[in-house]
């Protein structure tokens, strides 16, 4: 309720950036309250309005929608959003944003049982981070994802090698 009040005040004060930020907070709160459909509707509304104002806010809203779908097991919907975000972000996104989208899409595809497609996305993310420093957590996610793909494909030795590389970077994922 307070986030919506803040958004309303920002709108009345003709502060569109602040209005969109407050609405993102409201959408995240709806998601936290397990009101996924309402959260997605708010995320999508923010994304549409942010498109001409702030690519960063648009990106955050689109990712918020995908995360909401993921939380509810709607992996196909989440994958679709990540694919569309990749197309859009190709023109303006940072290397890190694009790599993160590839990793997230890989996770959704893996959840859908599309291991080969997931491997392509994880590898694309890893390739984008080729020159990143060794403390890049995104590289670790890509390596763990590739390991998961290989295990799903019953390629155990390759899975263990990817996981070994991920652990060698010093990060541990639950």
Coordinates of C-alpha atoms in Angstrom, one line a residue:
X1 CA 0.0 0.0 0.0
X2 CA 2.8 2.4 0.8
X3 CA 4.6 1.7 -2.5
X4 CA 1.4 2.5 -4.4
X5 CA 1.0 5.7 -2.4
X6 CA 4.5 6.6 -3.2
X7 CA 3.8 5.9 -6.9
X8 CA 0.7 8.0 -6.8
X9 CA 2.6 10.9 -5.1
X10 CA 5.4 10.7 -7.7
X11 CA 2.8 10.6 -10.6
X12 CA 1.0 13.7 -9.1
X13 CA 4.4 15.5 -8.9
X14 CA 5.2 14.7 -12.5
X15 CA 8.2 12.5 -11.5
X16 CA 7.7 9.6 -14.0
X17 CA 11.0 7.9 -13.1
X18 CA 10.2 7.8 -9.4
X19 CA 6.7 6.7 -10.2
X20 CA 8.0 3.7 -12.1
X21 CA 10.5 2.8 -9.4
X22 CA 7.7 2.9 -6.7
X23 CA 5.6 0.7 -8.9
X24 CA 8.4 -1.8 -9.3
X25 CA 8.6 -1.9 -5.5
X26 CA 4.8 -2.5 -5.4
X27 CA 5.1 -5.3 -8.0
X28 CA 7.8 -7.0 -6.0
X29 CA 5.7 -6.7 -2.9
X30 CA 2.8 -8.3 -4.7
X31 CA 5.1 -11.1 -5.8
X32 CA 6.3 -11.5 -2.2
X33 CA 2.7 -11.8 -1.1
X34 CA 2.2 -14.6 -3.6
X35 CA -0.1 -12.5 -5.8
X36 CA 1.8 -13.5 -9.0
X37 CA -0.9 -12.5 -11.5
X38 CA -1.2 -9.0 -10.0
X39 CA 2.6 -8.7 -9.8
X40 CA 3.0 -9.7 -13.5
X41 CA 0.3 -7.2 -14.5
X42 CA 2.2 -4.4 -12.7
X43 CA 5.6 -5.5 -14.0
X44 CA 4.3 -5.5 -17.6
X45 CA 2.6 -2.1 -17.1
X46 CA 5.9 -0.6 -15.8
X47 CA 7.9 -2.2 -18.6
X48 CA 5.6 -0.7 -21.2
X49 CA 5.7 2.8 -19.7
X50 CA 9.5 2.5 -19.0
X51 CA 10.3 1.6 -22.6
X52 CA 10.5 5.2 -23.7
X53 CA 11.9 6.6 -20.4
X54 CA 14.4 4.2 -18.9
X55 CA 15.9 1.0 -20.4
X56 CA 17.1 0.0 -16.9
X57 CA 13.6 0.1 -15.4
X58 CA 12.2 -1.7 -18.4
X59 CA 14.8 -4.4 -18.0
X60 CA 14.0 -4.7 -14.3
X61 CA 10.3 -5.0 -14.9
X62 CA 10.7 -7.6 -17.6
X63 CA 13.0 -9.7 -15.5
X64 CA 10.5 -9.3 -12.6
X65 CA 7.7 -10.8 -14.8
X66 CA 9.9 -13.7 -15.7
X67 CA 10.9 -14.3 -12.1
X68 CA 7.2 -14.3 -11.1
X69 CA 6.4 -16.8 -13.8
X70 CA 9.3 -19.0 -12.6
X71 CA 8.2 -18.9 -9.0
X72 CA 4.8 -20.3 -10.2
X73 CA 6.4 -23.0 -12.4
X74 CA 5.4 -21.3 -15.6
X75 CA 8.7 -21.8 -17.2
X76 CA 7.5 -21.5 -20.8
X77 CA 6.1 -18.0 -20.0
X78 CA 9.4 -17.1 -18.3
X79 CA 11.4 -18.3 -21.2
X80 CA 9.4 -16.3 -23.6
X81 CA 10.0 -13.1 -21.6
X82 CA 13.7 -13.8 -21.4
X83 CA 13.9 -14.5 -25.2
X84 CA 12.1 -11.2 -25.9
X85 CA 14.3 -9.3 -23.5
X86 CA 17.4 -10.7 -25.2
X87 CA 16.1 -9.4 -28.6
X88 CA 15.4 -6.0 -27.0
X89 CA 18.6 -5.8 -25.0
X90 CA 20.8 -6.6 -28.0
X91 CA 20.4 -3.0 -29.0
X92 CA 21.1 -1.3 -25.6
X93 CA 22.0 -3.9 -22.9
X94 CA 25.3 -4.2 -21.2
X95 CA 27.4 -7.4 -21.7
X96 CA 26.5 -8.4 -18.1
X97 CA 22.7 -7.9 -18.7
X98 CA 22.8 -9.9 -21.9
X99 CA 24.8 -12.7 -20.2
X100 CA 22.4 -12.8 -17.3
X101 CA 19.5 -13.1 -19.6
X102 CA 21.2 -16.0 -21.4
X103 CA 21.8 -17.7 -18.0
X104 CA 18.2 -17.2 -16.9
X105 CA 16.8 -18.4 -20.2
X106 CA 19.1 -21.5 -19.9
X107 CA 17.6 -22.2 -16.5
X108 CA 14.0 -22.0 -17.8
X109 CA 14.9 -24.2 -20.8
X110 CA 16.5 -26.8 -18.5
X111 CA 13.4 -26.8 -16.3
X112 CA 11.3 -27.5 -19.5
X113 CA 13.6 -30.4 -20.3
X114 CA 15.2 -28.7 -23.3
X115 CA 18.8 -29.5 -22.3
X116 CA 20.4 -28.8 -25.7
X117 CA 18.8 -25.4 -25.9
X118 CA 19.8 -24.7 -22.3
X119 CA 23.4 -25.6 -23.1
X120 CA 23.4 -23.1 -25.9
X121 CA 22.2 -20.3 -23.6
X122 CA 24.6 -21.2 -20.8
X123 CA 27.5 -21.3 -23.3
X124 CA 26.5 -18.0 -24.8
X125 CA 26.5 -16.4 -21.3
X126 CA 29.9 -18.0 -20.6
X127 CA 31.3 -16.7 -23.9
X128 CA 30.2 -13.2 -23.1
X129 CA 32.0 -13.4 -19.9
X130 CA 35.2 -14.8 -21.4
X131 CA 37.3 -12.0 -20.2
X132 CA 35.6 -11.4 -16.9
X133 CA 37.7 -11.7 -13.8
X134 CA 37.7 -14.9 -11.8
X135 CA 35.4 -13.5 -9.2
X136 CA 32.5 -13.1 -11.6
X137 CA 29.6 -14.9 -10.1
X138 CA 27.8 -15.1 -13.5
X139 CA 30.6 -17.3 -14.8
X140 CA 29.9 -19.7 -11.9
X141 CA 26.2 -19.8 -12.7
X142 CA 27.0 -20.6 -16.4
X143 CA 29.4 -23.4 -15.4
X144 CA 26.9 -24.9 -12.9
X145 CA 24.2 -24.6 -15.5
X146 CA 26.3 -26.4 -18.1
X147 CA 27.1 -29.1 -15.5
X148 CA 23.3 -29.6 -14.8
X149 CA 22.7 -29.8 -18.6
X150 CA 25.4 -32.5 -19.0
X151 CA 24.0 -34.5 -16.1
X152 CA 20.5 -34.3 -17.6
X153 CA 22.0 -35.6 -20.8
X154 CA 23.7 -38.5 -18.8
X155 CA 27.1 -37.1 -19.6
X156 CA 28.4 -37.4 -16.1
X157 CA 32.1 -36.9 -16.6
X158 CA 31.5 -33.6 -18.5
X159 CA 29.0 -32.5 -15.8
X160 CA 31.6 -33.1 -13.1
X161 CA 34.2 -31.1 -15.1
X162 CA 31.9 -28.1 -15.4
X163 CA 31.0 -28.3 -11.7
X164 CA 34.7 -28.7 -10.8
X165 CA 35.5 -25.5 -12.8
X166 CA 32.7 -23.7 -11.0
X167 CA 33.9 -24.7 -7.5
X168 CA 37.4 -23.8 -8.5
X169 CA 36.3 -20.2 -8.8
X170 CA 35.5 -20.2 -5.1
X171 CA 31.7 -19.9 -5.1
X172 CA 29.4 -22.5 -3.6
X173 CA 25.7 -22.7 -4.5
X174 CA 23.3 -24.5 -2.2

